[in-house]
């Protein structure tokens, strides 16, 4: 069976060190071990890397060290990704203020990832966004993509 193509947004990586939410941090670290073991094909985008650069030290260096522990593919933000992000806004799923989140979704959809993994419940892991992305992928002829929080991916392994 082929490995799932898993897209990570910045929230997943930052929760490796998020001590104020120990349950999420524990789930993220458990998932990270699976990434280290190569159980999934991991993808992130240049948006993820740019957002990580905004972190203050020493967190930024620690997160980069964590990323260096796993194999991943970096996806560029192409014209197609930007067009998909704009469709998400045009359809009223998210607003221009959340353009980076739209680019995360666009990068994952355009590059045919199986799922987006995120702790961002406000903009990504919620019914409105999930239904909207499903509608866009169907309408535009793209492969359907799942949107899950890390705990859901862990549960699928049990």
JSON list of C-alpha atoms in Angstrom, two decimals:
[
{"chain": "A", "resi": 1, "resn": "UNK", "atom": "CA", "xyz": [0.00, 0.00, 0.00]},
{"chain": "A", "resi": 2, "resn": "UNK", "atom": "CA", "xyz": [1.34, 3.43, -0.90]},
{"chain": "A", "resi": 3, "resn": "UNK", "atom": "CA", "xyz": [2.13, 5.95, 1.81]},
{"chain": "A", "resi": 4, "resn": "UNK", "atom": "CA", "xyz": [-0.23, 8.85, 2.41]},
{"chain": "A", "resi": 5, "resn": "UNK", "atom": "CA", "xyz": [0.95, 12.21, 1.09]},
{"chain": "A", "resi": 6, "resn": "UNK", "atom": "CA", "xyz": [0.57, 14.40, 4.17]},
{"chain": "A", "resi": 7, "resn": "UNK", "atom": "CA", "xyz": [0.75, 18.20, 3.99]},
{"chain": "A", "resi": 8, "resn": "UNK", "atom": "CA", "xyz": [1.74, 19.99, 7.22]},
{"chain": "A", "resi": 9, "resn": "UNK", "atom": "CA", "xyz": [0.90, 23.58, 7.94]},
{"chain": "A", "resi": 10, "resn": "UNK", "atom": "CA", "xyz": [2.96, 25.63, 10.37]},
{"chain": "A", "resi": 11, "resn": "UNK", "atom": "CA", "xyz": [0.65, 24.94, 13.33]},
{"chain": "A", "resi": 12, "resn": "UNK", "atom": "CA", "xyz": [1.69, 21.28, 13.43]},
{"chain": "A", "resi": 13, "resn": "UNK", "atom": "CA", "xyz": [5.39, 22.04, 13.54]},
{"chain": "A", "resi": 14, "resn": "UNK", "atom": "CA", "xyz": [4.97, 24.77, 16.16]},
{"chain": "A", "resi": 15, "resn": "UNK", "atom": "CA", "xyz": [3.00, 22.41, 18.43]},
{"chain": "A", "resi": 16, "resn": "UNK", "atom": "CA", "xyz": [6.10, 20.26, 18.85]},
{"chain": "A", "resi": 17, "resn": "UNK", "atom": "CA", "xyz": [7.14, 22.91, 21.41]},
{"chain": "A", "resi": 18, "resn": "UNK", "atom": "CA", "xyz": [3.74, 24.18, 22.55]},
{"chain": "A", "resi": 19, "resn": "UNK", "atom": "CA", "xyz": [3.97, 23.43, 26.27]},
{"chain": "A", "resi": 20, "resn": "UNK", "atom": "CA", "xyz": [0.81, 25.37, 27.13]},
{"chain": "A", "resi": 21, "resn": "UNK", "atom": "CA", "xyz": [-1.26, 22.67, 25.37]},
{"chain": "A", "resi": 22, "resn": "UNK", "atom": "CA", "xyz": [0.36, 19.41, 26.52]},
{"chain": "A", "resi": 23, "resn": "UNK", "atom": "CA", "xyz": [-2.20, 17.08, 24.89]},
{"chain": "A", "resi": 24, "resn": "UNK", "atom": "CA", "xyz": [-1.70, 18.61, 21.46]},
{"chain": "A", "resi": 25, "resn": "UNK", "atom": "CA", "xyz": [2.06, 18.69, 21.97]},
{"chain": "A", "resi": 26, "resn": "UNK", "atom": "CA", "xyz": [2.06, 14.99, 22.92]},
{"chain": "A", "resi": 27, "resn": "UNK", "atom": "CA", "xyz": [-0.01, 14.02, 19.86]},
{"chain": "A", "resi": 28, "resn": "UNK", "atom": "CA", "xyz": [2.21, 16.10, 17.61]},
{"chain": "A", "resi": 29, "resn": "UNK", "atom": "CA", "xyz": [5.37, 14.51, 19.00]},
{"chain": "A", "resi": 30, "resn": "UNK", "atom": "CA", "xyz": [3.88, 11.03, 18.58]},
{"chain": "A", "resi": 31, "resn": "UNK", "atom": "CA", "xyz": [3.04, 11.86, 14.97]},
{"chain": "A", "resi": 32, "resn": "UNK", "atom": "CA", "xyz": [6.54, 13.27, 14.48]},
{"chain": "A", "resi": 33, "resn": "UNK", "atom": "CA", "xyz": [7.98, 9.87, 15.46]},
{"chain": "A", "resi": 34, "resn": "UNK", "atom": "CA", "xyz": [5.92, 8.32, 12.66]},
{"chain": "A", "resi": 35, "resn": "UNK", "atom": "CA", "xyz": [7.33, 10.91, 10.27]},
{"chain": "A", "resi": 36, "resn": "UNK", "atom": "CA", "xyz": [10.85, 10.04, 11.44]},
{"chain": "A", "resi": 37, "resn": "UNK", "atom": "CA", "xyz": [10.08, 6.37, 10.74]},
{"chain": "A", "resi": 38, "resn": "UNK", "atom": "CA", "xyz": [9.01, 7.27, 7.20]},
{"chain": "A", "resi": 39, "resn": "UNK", "atom": "CA", "xyz": [5.41, 6.07, 7.57]},
{"chain": "A", "resi": 40, "resn": "UNK", "atom": "CA", "xyz": [4.15, 9.04, 5.53]},
{"chain": "A", "resi": 41, "resn": "UNK", "atom": "CA", "xyz": [5.35, 11.17, 2.65]},
{"chain": "A", "resi": 42, "resn": "UNK", "atom": "CA", "xyz": [5.53, 14.60, 4.27]},
{"chain": "A", "resi": 43, "resn": "UNK", "atom": "CA", "xyz": [5.02, 17.85, 2.37]},
{"chain": "A", "resi": 44, "resn": "UNK", "atom": "CA", "xyz": [5.13, 21.47, 3.40]},
{"chain": "A", "resi": 45, "resn": "UNK", "atom": "CA", "xyz": [5.34, 24.67, 1.43]},
{"chain": "A", "resi": 46, "resn": "UNK", "atom": "CA", "xyz": [7.53, 27.71, 1.23]},
{"chain": "A", "resi": 47, "resn": "UNK", "atom": "CA", "xyz": [4.73, 29.46, 3.17]},
{"chain": "A", "resi": 48, "resn": "UNK", "atom": "CA", "xyz": [5.39, 27.10, 6.08]},
{"chain": "A", "resi": 49, "resn": "UNK", "atom": "CA", "xyz": [9.11, 27.86, 6.00]},
{"chain": "A", "resi": 50, "resn": "UNK", "atom": "CA", "xyz": [8.46, 31.61, 5.78]},
{"chain": "A", "resi": 51, "resn": "UNK", "atom": "CA", "xyz": [6.06, 31.49, 8.73]},
{"chain": "A", "resi": 52, "resn": "UNK", "atom": "CA", "xyz": [8.61, 29.54, 10.78]},
{"chain": "A", "resi": 53, "resn": "UNK", "atom": "CA", "xyz": [11.21, 32.24, 10.11]},
{"chain": "A", "resi": 54, "resn": "UNK", "atom": "CA", "xyz": [8.93, 34.70, 11.95]},
{"chain": "A", "resi": 55, "resn": "UNK", "atom": "CA", "xyz": [9.29, 32.75, 15.21]},
{"chain": "A", "resi": 56, "resn": "UNK", "atom": "CA", "xyz": [11.52, 34.24, 17.85]},
{"chain": "A", "resi": 57, "resn": "UNK", "atom": "CA", "xyz": [14.67, 32.53, 19.07]},
{"chain": "A", "resi": 58, "resn": "UNK", "atom": "CA", "xyz": [15.32, 30.00, 20.46]},
{"chain": "A", "resi": 59, "resn": "UNK", "atom": "CA", "xyz": [12.02, 28.52, 19.21]},
{"chain": "A", "resi": 60, "resn": "UNK", "atom": "CA", "xyz": [12.86, 29.15, 15.54]},
{"chain": "A", "resi": 61, "resn": "UNK", "atom": "CA", "xyz": [16.13, 27.21, 15.76]},
{"chain": "A", "resi": 62, "resn": "UNK", "atom": "CA", "xyz": [14.47, 24.39, 17.72]},
{"chain": "A", "resi": 63, "resn": "UNK", "atom": "CA", "xyz": [11.71, 24.05, 15.11]},
{"chain": "A", "resi": 64, "resn": "UNK", "atom": "CA", "xyz": [14.24, 23.98, 12.28]},
{"chain": "A", "resi": 65, "resn": "UNK", "atom": "CA", "xyz": [16.13, 21.26, 14.17]},
{"chain": "A", "resi": 66, "resn": "UNK", "atom": "CA", "xyz": [12.88, 19.28, 14.43]},
{"chain": "A", "resi": 67, "resn": "UNK", "atom": "CA", "xyz": [12.27, 19.64, 10.70]},
{"chain": "A", "resi": 68, "resn": "UNK", "atom": "CA", "xyz": [15.77, 18.36, 10.01]},
{"chain": "A", "resi": 69, "resn": "UNK", "atom": "CA", "xyz": [14.82, 15.11, 11.79]},
{"chain": "A", "resi": 70, "resn": "UNK", "atom": "CA", "xyz": [12.35, 14.12, 9.07]},
{"chain": "A", "resi": 71, "resn": "UNK", "atom": "CA", "xyz": [12.28, 13.68, 5.31]},
{"chain": "A", "resi": 72, "resn": "UNK", "atom": "CA", "xyz": [9.96, 16.15, 3.59]},
{"chain": "A", "resi": 73, "resn": "UNK", "atom": "CA", "xyz": [9.31, 17.76, 0.24]},
{"chain": "A", "resi": 74, "resn": "UNK", "atom": "CA", "xyz": [9.00, 21.54, -0.01]},
{"chain": "A", "resi": 75, "resn": "UNK", "atom": "CA", "xyz": [6.27, 22.74, -2.37]},
{"chain": "A", "resi": 76, "resn": "UNK", "atom": "CA", "xyz": [6.65, 26.05, -4.17]},
{"chain": "A", "resi": 77, "resn": "UNK", "atom": "CA", "xyz": [3.84, 28.58, -4.33]},
{"chain": "A", "resi": 78, "resn": "UNK", "atom": "CA", "xyz": [3.14, 28.50, -8.06]},
{"chain": "A", "resi": 79, "resn": "UNK", "atom": "CA", "xyz": [0.64, 30.51, -10.09]},
{"chain": "A", "resi": 80, "resn": "UNK", "atom": "CA", "xyz": [-1.75, 27.52, -9.84]},
{"chain": "A", "resi": 81, "resn": "UNK", "atom": "CA", "xyz": [-1.45, 27.52, -6.04]},
{"chain": "A", "resi": 82, "resn": "UNK", "atom": "CA", "xyz": [-2.15, 31.26, -5.89]},
{"chain": "A", "resi": 83, "resn": "UNK", "atom": "CA", "xyz": [-5.13, 30.82, -8.24]},
{"chain": "A", "resi": 84, "resn": "UNK", "atom": "CA", "xyz": [-6.52, 28.09, -5.96]},
{"chain": "A", "resi": 85, "resn": "UNK", "atom": "CA", "xyz": [-5.99, 30.31, -2.90]},
{"chain": "A", "resi": 86, "resn": "UNK", "atom": "CA", "xyz": [-7.88, 33.10, -4.64]},
{"chain": "A", "resi": 87, "resn": "UNK", "atom": "CA", "xyz": [-10.76, 30.72, -5.49]},
{"chain": "A", "resi": 88, "resn": "UNK", "atom": "CA", "xyz": [-11.02, 29.83, -1.81]},
{"chain": "A", "resi": 89, "resn": "UNK", "atom": "CA", "xyz": [-11.41, 33.53, -1.04]},
{"chain": "A", "resi": 90, "resn": "UNK", "atom": "CA", "xyz": [-13.74, 34.20, -4.00]},
{"chain": "A", "resi": 91, "resn": "UNK", "atom": "CA", "xyz": [-16.05, 31.41, -2.83]},
{"chain": "A", "resi": 92, "resn": "UNK", "atom": "CA", "xyz": [-16.21, 32.96, 0.65]},
{"chain": "A", "resi": 93, "resn": "UNK", "atom": "CA", "xyz": [-14.59, 30.02, 2.41]},
{"chain": "A", "resi": 94, "resn": "UNK", "atom": "CA", "xyz": [-11.84, 32.20, 3.92]},
{"chain": "A", "resi": 95, "resn": "UNK", "atom": "CA", "xyz": [-11.02, 35.90, 3.68]},
{"chain": "A", "resi": 96, "resn": "UNK", "atom": "CA", "xyz": [-8.07, 37.75, 2.19]},
{"chain": "A", "resi": 97, "resn": "UNK", "atom": "CA", "xyz": [-6.76, 38.15, 5.75]},
{"chain": "A", "resi": 98, "resn": "UNK", "atom": "CA", "xyz": [-6.19, 34.36, 5.77]},
{"chain": "A", "resi": 99, "resn": "UNK", "atom": "CA", "xyz": [-4.33, 34.29, 2.45]},
{"chain": "A", "resi": 100, "resn": "UNK", "atom": "CA", "xyz": [-1.42, 32.25, 3.86]},
{"chain": "A", "resi": 101, "resn": "UNK", "atom": "CA", "xyz": [-3.89, 29.60, 5.06]},
{"chain": "A", "resi": 102, "resn": "UNK", "atom": "CA", "xyz": [-5.47, 29.61, 1.59]},
{"chain": "A", "resi": 103, "resn": "UNK", "atom": "CA", "xyz": [-2.00, 29.05, 0.10]},
{"chain": "A", "resi": 104, "resn": "UNK", "atom": "CA", "xyz": [-1.43, 26.09, 2.44]},
{"chain": "A", "resi": 105, "resn": "UNK", "atom": "CA", "xyz": [-4.65, 24.54, 1.18]},
{"chain": "A", "resi": 106, "resn": "UNK", "atom": "CA", "xyz": [-3.87, 25.45, -2.43]},
{"chain": "A", "resi": 107, "resn": "UNK", "atom": "CA", "xyz": [-0.38, 23.92, -2.29]},
{"chain": "A", "resi": 108, "resn": "UNK", "atom": "CA", "xyz": [-1.75, 20.67, -0.89]},
{"chain": "A", "resi": 109, "resn": "UNK", "atom": "CA", "xyz": [-4.60, 20.46, -3.43]},
{"chain": "A", "resi": 110, "resn": "UNK", "atom": "CA", "xyz": [-2.55, 21.38, -6.51]},
{"chain": "A", "resi": 111, "resn": "UNK", "atom": "CA", "xyz": [0.18, 18.89, -5.54]},
{"chain": "A", "resi": 112, "resn": "UNK", "atom": "CA", "xyz": [-2.37, 16.11, -4.92]},
{"chain": "A", "resi": 113, "resn": "UNK", "atom": "CA", "xyz": [-1.65, 15.48, -1.26]},
{"chain": "A", "resi": 114, "resn": "UNK", "atom": "CA", "xyz": [-4.03, 13.04, 0.42]},
{"chain": "A", "resi": 115, "resn": "UNK", "atom": "CA", "xyz": [-4.57, 15.18, 3.49]},
{"chain": "A", "resi": 116, "resn": "UNK", "atom": "CA", "xyz": [-3.78, 18.46, 5.20]},
{"chain": "A", "resi": 117, "resn": "UNK", "atom": "CA", "xyz": [-2.78, 18.11, 8.84]},
{"chain": "A", "resi": 118, "resn": "UNK", "atom": "CA", "xyz": [-3.32, 21.22, 10.97]},
{"chain": "A", "resi": 119, "resn": "UNK", "atom": "CA", "xyz": [-4.10, 22.43, 14.46]},
{"chain": "A", "resi": 120, "resn": "UNK", "atom": "CA", "xyz": [-5.63, 25.59, 12.96]},
{"chain": "A", "resi": 121, "resn": "UNK", "atom": "CA", "xyz": [-9.29, 25.06, 13.85]},
{"chain": "A", "resi": 122, "resn": "UNK", "atom": "CA", "xyz": [-10.21, 28.70, 13.21]},
{"chain": "A", "resi": 123, "resn": "UNK", "atom": "CA", "xyz": [-9.34, 28.70, 9.51]},
{"chain": "A", "resi": 124, "resn": "UNK", "atom": "CA", "xyz": [-8.52, 25.19, 8.27]},
{"chain": "A", "resi": 125, "resn": "UNK", "atom": "CA", "xyz": [-9.87, 22.30, 10.37]},
{"chain": "A", "resi": 126, "resn": "UNK", "atom": "CA", "xyz": [-13.54, 23.26, 10.52]},
{"chain": "A", "resi": 127, "resn": "UNK", "atom": "CA", "xyz": [-16.76, 22.30, 8.76]},
{"chain": "A", "resi": 128, "resn": "UNK", "atom": "CA", "xyz": [-16.99, 25.43, 6.59]},
{"chain": "A", "resi": 129, "resn": "UNK", "atom": "CA", "xyz": [-13.46, 25.09, 5.21]},
{"chain": "A", "resi": 130, "resn": "UNK", "atom": "CA", "xyz": [-13.65, 21.31, 4.80]},
{"chain": "A", "resi": 131, "resn": "UNK", "atom": "CA", "xyz": [-16.95, 21.51, 2.89]},
{"chain": "A", "resi": 132, "resn": "UNK", "atom": "CA", "xyz": [-15.74, 24.47, 0.84]},
{"chain": "A", "resi": 133, "resn": "UNK", "atom": "CA", "xyz": [-12.48, 22.80, -0.15]},
{"chain": "A", "resi": 134, "resn": "UNK", "atom": "CA", "xyz": [-14.38, 19.64, -1.03]},
{"chain": "A", "resi": 135, "resn": "UNK", "atom": "CA", "xyz": [-16.70, 21.70, -3.27]},
{"chain": "A", "resi": 136, "resn": "UNK", "atom": "CA", "xyz": [-13.79, 23.46, -5.01]},
{"chain": "A", "resi": 137, "resn": "UNK", "atom": "CA", "xyz": [-11.83, 20.26, -5.64]},
{"chain": "A", "resi": 138, "resn": "UNK", "atom": "CA", "xyz": [-14.96, 18.62, -7.05]},
{"chain": "A", "resi": 139, "resn": "UNK", "atom": "CA", "xyz": [-15.87, 21.65, -9.18]},
{"chain": "A", "resi": 140, "resn": "UNK", "atom": "CA", "xyz": [-12.33, 22.14, -10.51]},
{"chain": "A", "resi": 141, "resn": "UNK", "atom": "CA", "xyz": [-11.63, 18.43, -11.09]},
{"chain": "A", "resi": 142, "resn": "UNK", "atom": "CA", "xyz": [-8.93, 18.03, -8.46]},
{"chain": "A", "resi": 143, "resn": "UNK", "atom": "CA", "xyz": [-8.41, 14.99, -6.29]},
{"chain": "A", "resi": 144, "resn": "UNK", "atom": "CA", "xyz": [-10.41, 15.14, -3.05]},
{"chain": "A", "resi": 145, "resn": "UNK", "atom": "CA", "xyz": [-8.31, 16.02, -0.02]},
{"chain": "A", "resi": 146, "resn": "UNK", "atom": "CA", "xyz": [-8.97, 15.29, 3.64]},
{"chain": "A", "resi": 147, "resn": "UNK", "atom": "CA", "xyz": [-8.41, 17.95, 6.30]},
{"chain": "A", "resi": 148, "resn": "UNK", "atom": "CA", "xyz": [-7.60, 16.54, 9.73]},
{"chain": "A", "resi": 149, "resn": "UNK", "atom": "CA", "xyz": [-6.00, 17.50, 13.01]},
{"chain": "A", "resi": 150, "resn": "UNK", "atom": "CA", "xyz": [-2.97, 15.37, 14.00]},
{"chain": "A", "resi": 151, "resn": "UNK", "atom": "CA", "xyz": [-5.00, 13.33, 16.49]},
{"chain": "A", "resi": 152, "resn": "UNK", "atom": "CA", "xyz": [-7.17, 11.96, 13.67]},
{"chain": "A", "resi": 153, "resn": "UNK", "atom": "CA", "xyz": [-4.11, 10.71, 11.80]},
{"chain": "A", "resi": 154, "resn": "UNK", "atom": "CA", "xyz": [-2.88, 9.05, 15.00]},
{"chain": "A", "resi": 155, "resn": "UNK", "atom": "CA", "xyz": [-6.25, 7.35, 15.51]},
{"chain": "A", "resi": 156, "resn": "UNK", "atom": "CA", "xyz": [-6.05, 5.87, 12.00]},
{"chain": "A", "resi": 157, "resn": "UNK", "atom": "CA", "xyz": [-2.86, 4.09, 13.09]},
{"chain": "A", "resi": 158, "resn": "UNK", "atom": "CA", "xyz": [-4.46, 2.36, 16.08]}
]
